[in-house]
Amino acid sequence: MNIVLLGSPASGKGTQADLLCKKFNLYHLSTGEVARKLAEKDQRIKEIIDSGKLIPAEEMTMHVINFLSNEKPDLKNILFEGFPRFISQFEALSNFLITKGDNLDLVISLDVSQEEAIKRISSRRVCEACGENFNLITKPSKFPGKCDKCGSNLIQRKDDNEDSVKVRFEYYENNTKELIDYVEKMGKLTKVNGERPIDEIQKDLVEIVERVKNEQNNN
Ligand SMILES: [Zn+2]
């Protein structure tokens, strides 16, 4: 089965995607990873990503399809994280899968409020020397302001501030809300509250995936 996991910035979707992939032995397709690999070979894409912008929607769809054709040619048991974002991308990806005898079976959206996203992101800290990640709330370092691994100073990334989070959050809402409404009308959407502990959310997600799997086996 193929699953799409959507979520706003700081919704925890990366963590949940990793856990689901381990649990159900799914292939994790992260668009961040696809974009990084493309940027290694393509200066124009590198510039788009470095400027914090997104690769144009149709172009990104083409890259994802090419990437899959190379890396996961059977097109089965894929978890798409953060893609598709737009109705046009959703349709292009579904149509591609359908021509290959497969489909998108389930779309999950992991919700957190803008307030929660700001709280989570402005609590992020990173070691300026080794790059280890910390979070003042969820993953504090042993000694305040110092890295557990190498003892260097912890700093805040430039775009991990309130204004920047607001921009990213609103961008997500403005663009992805249409897709979420569209998928909801198709009856393929499940919404999950992301403002809870990681293991509680994971338990819900596992139940949702198992339910859809059972429905498919009974058909
Ligand atoms: Zn360090």
GROMACS .gro file of C-alpha atoms and ligand atoms in nm:
model
  220
    1MET     CA    1   0.000   0.000   0.000
    2ASN     CA    2   0.111   0.357  -0.067
    3ILE     CA    3   0.064   0.625   0.196
    4VAL     CA    4   0.096   1.003   0.191
    5LEU     CA    5   0.189   1.174   0.518
    6LEU     CA    6   0.126   1.548   0.520
    7GLY     CA    7   0.195   1.789   0.801
    8SER     CA    8   0.284   2.149   0.873
    9PRO     CA    9   0.632   2.259   0.977
   10ALA     CA   10   0.713   2.114   1.322
   11SER     CA   11   0.427   1.864   1.306
   12GLY     CA   12   0.674   1.581   1.374
   13LYS     CA   13   0.596   1.413   1.041
   14GLY     CA   14   0.959   1.316   0.975
   15THR     CA   15   0.984   1.127   1.304
   16GLN     CA   16   0.647   0.959   1.252
   17ALA     CA   17   0.738   0.869   0.892
   18ASP     CA   18   1.059   0.698   1.010
   19LEU     CA   19   0.868   0.498   1.273
   20LEU     CA   20   0.594   0.392   1.030
   21CYS     CA   21   0.848   0.284   0.770
   22LYS     CA   22   1.025   0.062   1.024
   23LYS     CA   23   0.699  -0.083   1.155
   24PHE     CA   24   0.548  -0.168   0.814
   25ASN     CA   25   0.868  -0.205   0.613
   26LEU     CA   26   0.779   0.086   0.385
   27TYR     CA   27   1.008   0.275   0.150
   28HIS     CA   28   1.049   0.631   0.284
   29LEU     CA   29   1.025   0.885   0.007
   30SER     CA   30   1.121   1.221   0.155
   31THR     CA   31   1.108   1.509  -0.092
   32GLY     CA   32   1.377   1.681   0.110
   33GLU     CA   33   1.608   1.392   0.024
   34VAL     CA   34   1.508   1.393  -0.344
   35ALA     CA   35   1.577   1.767  -0.360
   36ARG     CA   36   1.916   1.734  -0.187
   37LYS     CA   37   2.025   1.461  -0.428
   38LEU     CA   38   1.918   1.672  -0.725
   39ALA     CA   39   2.102   1.975  -0.585
   40GLU     CA   40   2.428   1.778  -0.579
   41LYS     CA   41   2.412   1.748  -0.956
   42ASP     CA   42   2.223   2.060  -1.059
   43GLN     CA   43   2.340   2.412  -0.972
   44ARG     CA   44   2.004   2.574  -1.060
   45ILE     CA   45   1.818   2.345  -0.816
   46LYS     CA   46   2.086   2.406  -0.553
   47GLU     CA   47   2.021   2.781  -0.580
   48ILE     CA   48   1.645   2.736  -0.545
   49ILE     CA   49   1.687   2.525  -0.231
   50ASP     CA   50   1.956   2.747  -0.077
   51SER     CA   51   1.724   3.046  -0.114
   52GLY     CA   52   1.457   2.862   0.087
   53LYS     CA   53   1.220   2.837  -0.209
   54LEU     CA   54   1.045   2.533  -0.350
   55ILE     CA   55   1.113   2.361  -0.678
   56PRO     CA   56   0.818   2.446  -0.913
   57ALA     CA   57   0.528   2.203  -0.859
   58GLU     CA   58   0.521   2.027  -1.196
   59GLU     CA   59   0.897   1.998  -1.212
   60MET     CA   60   0.907   1.845  -0.865
   61THR     CA   61   0.647   1.585  -0.966
   62MET     CA   62   0.863   1.485  -1.261
   63HIS     CA   63   1.171   1.453  -1.035
   64VAL     CA   64   0.982   1.239  -0.783
   65ILE     CA   65   0.855   1.008  -1.059
   66ASN     CA   66   1.203   0.976  -1.209
   67PHE     CA   67   1.354   0.915  -0.866
   68LEU     CA   68   1.100   0.640  -0.792
   69SER     CA   69   1.147   0.478  -1.131
   70ASN     CA   70   1.515   0.440  -1.047
   71GLU     CA   71   1.507   0.370  -0.674
   72LYS     CA   72   1.178   0.187  -0.621
   73PRO     CA   73   1.065   0.058  -0.962
   74ASP     CA   74   0.802  -0.183  -0.824
   75LEU     CA   75   0.620   0.128  -0.685
   76LYS     CA   76   0.482  -0.066  -0.390
   77ASN     CA   77   0.479   0.009  -0.017
   78ILE     CA   78   0.597   0.366  -0.036
   79LEU     CA   79   0.545   0.631   0.227
   80PHE     CA   80   0.547   0.977   0.071
   81GLU     CA   81   0.649   1.238   0.325
   82GLY     CA   82   0.566   1.599   0.242
   83PHE     CA   83   0.463   1.520  -0.113
   84PRO     CA   84   0.230   1.580  -0.296
   85ARG     CA   85   0.153   1.931  -0.169
   86PHE     CA   86  -0.083   2.047  -0.441
   87ILE     CA   87  -0.389   1.895  -0.612
   88SER     CA   88  -0.204   1.897  -0.945
   89GLN     CA   89   0.082   1.695  -0.792
   90PHE     CA   90  -0.159   1.456  -0.624
   91GLU     CA   91  -0.336   1.388  -0.954
   92ALA     CA   92  -0.015   1.348  -1.151
   93LEU     CA   93   0.125   1.104  -0.896
   94SER     CA   94  -0.202   0.904  -0.870
   95ASN     CA   95  -0.230   0.883  -1.249
   96PHE     CA   96   0.127   0.764  -1.277
   97LEU     CA   97   0.071   0.495  -1.012
   98ILE     CA   98  -0.258   0.388  -1.170
   99THR     CA   99  -0.094   0.336  -1.510
  100LYS     CA  100   0.151   0.105  -1.328
  101GLY     CA  101  -0.132  -0.089  -1.164
  102ASP     CA  102  -0.100   0.076  -0.825
  103ASN     CA  103  -0.253   0.370  -0.637
  104LEU     CA  104  -0.236   0.603  -0.337
  105ASP     CA  105  -0.436   0.429  -0.068
  106LEU     CA  106  -0.431   0.661   0.228
  107VAL     CA  107  -0.354   1.024   0.307
  108ILE     CA  108  -0.282   1.126   0.664
  109SER     CA  109  -0.252   1.485   0.778
  110LEU     CA  110  -0.076   1.551   1.105
  111ASP     CA  111  -0.211   1.873   1.255
  112VAL     CA  112  -0.048   2.120   1.490
  113SER     CA  113  -0.154   2.480   1.550
  114GLN     CA  114   0.064   2.770   1.438
  115GLU     CA  115   0.120   2.856   1.803
  116GLU     CA  116   0.254   2.505   1.875
  117ALA     CA  117   0.475   2.512   1.563
  118ILE     CA  118   0.629   2.842   1.678
  119LYS     CA  119   0.687   2.704   2.027
  120ARG     CA  120   0.854   2.389   1.894
  121ILE     CA  121   1.071   2.557   1.633
  122SER     CA  122   1.188   2.847   1.847
  123SER     CA  123   1.303   2.589   2.106
  124ARG     CA  124   1.537   2.422   1.856
  125ARG     CA  125   1.911   2.451   1.914
  126VAL     CA  126   2.200   2.317   1.713
  127CYS     CA  127   2.566   2.267   1.802
  128GLU     CA  128   2.776   2.517   1.608
  129ALA     CA  129   3.063   2.268   1.585
  130CYS     CA  130   2.920   1.919   1.525
  131GLY     CA  131   2.564   1.996   1.415
  132GLU     CA  132   2.393   1.782   1.680
  133ASN     CA  133   2.029   1.887   1.729
  134PHE     CA  134   1.870   1.974   2.062
  135ASN     CA  135   1.537   2.117   2.174
  136LEU     CA  136   1.491   2.317   2.495
  137ILE     CA  137   1.156   2.143   2.557
  138THR     CA  138   1.178   1.795   2.409
  139LYS     CA  139   1.553   1.725   2.401
  140PRO     CA  140   1.752   1.957   2.629
  141SER     CA  141   2.130   1.931   2.656
  142LYS     CA  142   2.282   1.826   2.988
  143PHE     CA  143   2.449   2.163   3.045
  144PRO     CA  144   2.253   2.466   2.926
  145GLY     CA  145   2.387   2.608   2.600
  146LYS     CA  146   2.652   2.337   2.558
  147CYS     CA  147   2.660   2.035   2.329
  148ASP     CA  148   2.645   1.692   2.497
  149LYS     CA  149   2.869   1.542   2.232
  150CYS     CA  150   3.151   1.793   2.195
  151GLY     CA  151   3.090   2.069   2.452
  152SER     CA  152   3.070   2.349   2.195
  153ASN     CA  153   2.810   2.627   2.201
  154LEU     CA  154   2.451   2.566   2.099
  155ILE     CA  155   2.300   2.825   1.867
  156GLN     CA  156   1.964   2.894   1.707
  157ARG     CA  157   1.940   2.854   1.328
  158LYS     CA  158   1.870   3.181   1.152
  159ASP     CA  159   1.530   3.076   1.019
  160ASP     CA  160   1.413   2.907   1.340
  161ASN     CA  161   1.253   3.227   1.469
  162GLU     CA  162   0.890   3.326   1.512
  163ASP     CA  163   0.855   3.538   1.197
  164SER     CA  164   1.012   3.278   0.976
  165VAL     CA  165   0.795   3.000   1.123
  166LYS     CA  166   0.484   3.211   1.059
  167VAL     CA  167   0.579   3.251   0.694
  168ARG     CA  168   0.648   2.879   0.653
  169PHE     CA  169   0.331   2.782   0.837
  170GLU     CA  170   0.108   3.014   0.637
  171TYR     CA  171   0.266   2.899   0.315
  172TYR     CA  172   0.184   2.541   0.410
  173GLU     CA  173  -0.174   2.623   0.508
  174ASN     CA  174  -0.243   2.832   0.199
  175ASN     CA  175  -0.112   2.571  -0.040
  176THR     CA  176  -0.189   2.240   0.119
  177LYS     CA  177  -0.534   2.314   0.258
  178GLU     CA  178  -0.685   2.283  -0.090
  179LEU     CA  179  -0.528   1.941  -0.133
  180ILE     CA  180  -0.647   1.831   0.210
  181ASP     CA  181  -1.007   1.935   0.131
  182TYR     CA  182  -0.985   1.760  -0.203
  183VAL     CA  183  -0.861   1.433  -0.056
  184GLU     CA  184  -1.119   1.455   0.222
  185LYS     CA  185  -1.399   1.466  -0.039
  186MET     CA  186  -1.251   1.150  -0.195
  187GLY     CA  187  -1.281   0.980   0.144
  188LYS     CA  188  -0.909   0.903   0.161
  189LEU     CA  189  -0.809   1.147   0.435
  190THR     CA  190  -0.745   1.080   0.802
  191LYS     CA  191  -0.658   1.369   1.031
  192VAL     CA  192  -0.440   1.309   1.334
  193ASN     CA  193  -0.376   1.553   1.618
  194GLY     CA  194   0.000   1.616   1.629
  195GLU     CA  195   0.002   1.799   1.961
  196ARG     CA  196   0.055   1.484   2.167
  197PRO     CA  197   0.350   1.265   2.271
  198ILE     CA  198   0.532   1.087   1.988
  199ASP     CA  199   0.433   0.736   2.100
  200GLU     CA  200   0.064   0.825   2.131
  201ILE     CA  201   0.058   0.964   1.778
  202GLN     CA  202   0.247   0.662   1.647
  203LYS     CA  203  -0.007   0.426   1.806
  204ASP     CA  204  -0.292   0.604   1.623
  205LEU     CA  205  -0.103   0.600   1.293
  206VAL     CA  206  -0.031   0.227   1.324
  207GLU     CA  207  -0.402   0.159   1.386
  208ILE     CA  208  -0.503   0.367   1.084
  209VAL     CA  209  -0.259   0.188   0.853
  210GLU     CA  210  -0.362  -0.154   0.984
  211ARG     CA  211  -0.730  -0.073   0.932
  212VAL     CA  212  -0.674   0.026   0.568
  213LYS     CA  213  -0.457  -0.282   0.513
  214ASN     CA  214  -0.731  -0.509   0.649
  215GLU     CA  215  -0.992  -0.341   0.431
  216GLN     CA  216  -0.775  -0.405   0.128
  217ASN     CA  217  -0.721  -0.770   0.219
  218ASN     CA  218  -1.096  -0.818   0.252
  219ASN     CA  219  -1.162  -0.681  -0.096
  220ZN      ZN  220   2.866   1.938   1.928
   0.00000   0.00000   0.00000
